[in-house]
């Protein structure tokens, strides 16, 4: 079936960078959108970024100018390039894929940003 597996999380100092990956496998040949969400004990689940099947992207105001979403097409891998990380970015980051009104989720990868 459909499987999304995130990787690339870890511990990083404030101001550092991480690149998250989300590998999609299974019966996925196209998508309406793919995106990233994050959740931490201090925050409810928050939408971070999305990429659409026409290649357009959008990111949340909280990460605009720092995070870039890409991929999700040729190699079925979605990326989230995170630069200038801040402690408030600490969360578990999960990717999703939406197609035909069905949403698939990965298990998430932890990102911890130290001061």
XYZ file of C-alpha atoms in Angstrom:
115
model
C 0.000 0.000 0.000
C 0.956 3.629 0.300
C 3.825 4.371 2.610
C 5.516 7.631 3.495
C 8.774 7.531 5.407
C 10.427 10.660 6.724
C 14.093 11.017 7.493
C 16.659 13.708 8.133
C 15.621 14.924 11.536
C 18.009 15.383 14.383
C 19.491 17.772 16.865
C 20.794 21.054 15.562
C 21.848 24.347 17.065
C 19.855 27.482 16.472
C 20.792 29.006 13.159
C 21.655 25.651 11.675
C 20.077 23.740 8.839
C 18.459 20.398 8.217
C 17.014 18.777 5.146
C 14.088 16.472 5.687
C 13.103 13.826 3.198
C 9.846 11.993 2.707
C 10.028 8.912 0.542
C 6.758 7.736 -0.930
C 6.201 4.192 -2.058
C 3.318 1.997 -3.054
C 0.471 2.750 -5.389
C 1.274 6.419 -5.782
C 1.730 7.680 -9.298
C 0.431 11.195 -8.908
C -0.795 13.510 -6.227
C -2.929 16.559 -5.678
C -0.577 17.886 -3.039
C 2.192 16.869 -0.707
C 3.116 18.707 2.398
C 4.771 18.956 5.742
C 3.185 19.363 9.149
C 4.751 19.611 12.560
C 3.600 18.918 16.070
C 5.140 19.367 19.494
C 3.857 19.041 23.055
C 3.641 22.824 23.255
C 1.904 23.265 19.923
C -1.017 21.759 18.113
C -0.356 20.261 14.738
C 0.679 23.024 12.389
C 0.809 23.093 8.642
C 4.276 24.015 7.442
C 4.473 23.763 3.674
C 2.838 22.261 0.633
C 3.623 21.550 -2.974
C 0.973 21.016 -5.590
C 0.826 18.920 -8.704
C 1.494 21.928 -10.894
C 4.732 22.574 -9.040
C 3.596 25.578 -7.078
C 4.523 25.773 -3.425
C 3.382 27.522 -0.316
C 4.815 27.800 3.175
C 3.473 28.968 6.480
C 4.233 32.494 7.575
C 6.130 31.141 10.563
C 8.757 29.569 8.307
C 8.579 31.788 5.253
C 12.015 32.753 4.047
C 13.635 29.929 5.994
C 12.012 26.710 4.788
C 11.723 25.494 1.224
C 9.619 22.602 0.021
C 10.554 20.744 -3.132
C 10.409 17.403 -4.854
C 7.516 15.033 -4.688
C 7.511 14.197 -8.347
C 10.165 12.383 -10.362
C 11.648 10.367 -7.503
C 8.551 10.360 -5.325
C 10.562 12.062 -2.630
C 9.485 15.219 -0.893
C 12.029 17.508 0.711
C 11.932 20.233 3.271
C 15.039 22.363 3.412
C 15.129 24.103 6.760
C 17.540 26.970 7.239
C 18.088 29.365 10.104
C 16.390 26.992 12.481
C 14.979 28.383 15.681
C 14.126 26.659 18.964
C 10.446 27.148 18.216
C 10.897 24.932 15.170
C 11.402 21.978 17.494
C 8.723 19.439 16.643
C 8.033 16.146 15.036
C 7.716 16.740 11.325
C 5.399 14.571 9.275
C 4.812 14.551 5.570
C 1.574 13.806 3.839
C 0.265 13.118 0.385
C -3.210 13.935 -0.791
C -4.776 12.333 -3.791
C -8.414 12.010 -4.729
C -9.534 13.260 -1.325
C -7.479 10.685 0.557
C -4.641 11.784 2.816
C -1.680 9.574 3.638
C 0.713 10.272 6.485
C 4.223 9.307 7.398
C 5.381 8.473 10.892
C 7.338 11.675 11.332
C 10.903 12.610 12.136
C 11.982 14.560 15.177
C 13.673 17.916 14.822
C 15.156 19.459 17.927
C 16.735 22.898 17.829
C 18.843 23.929 20.780
C 19.442 27.495 21.877
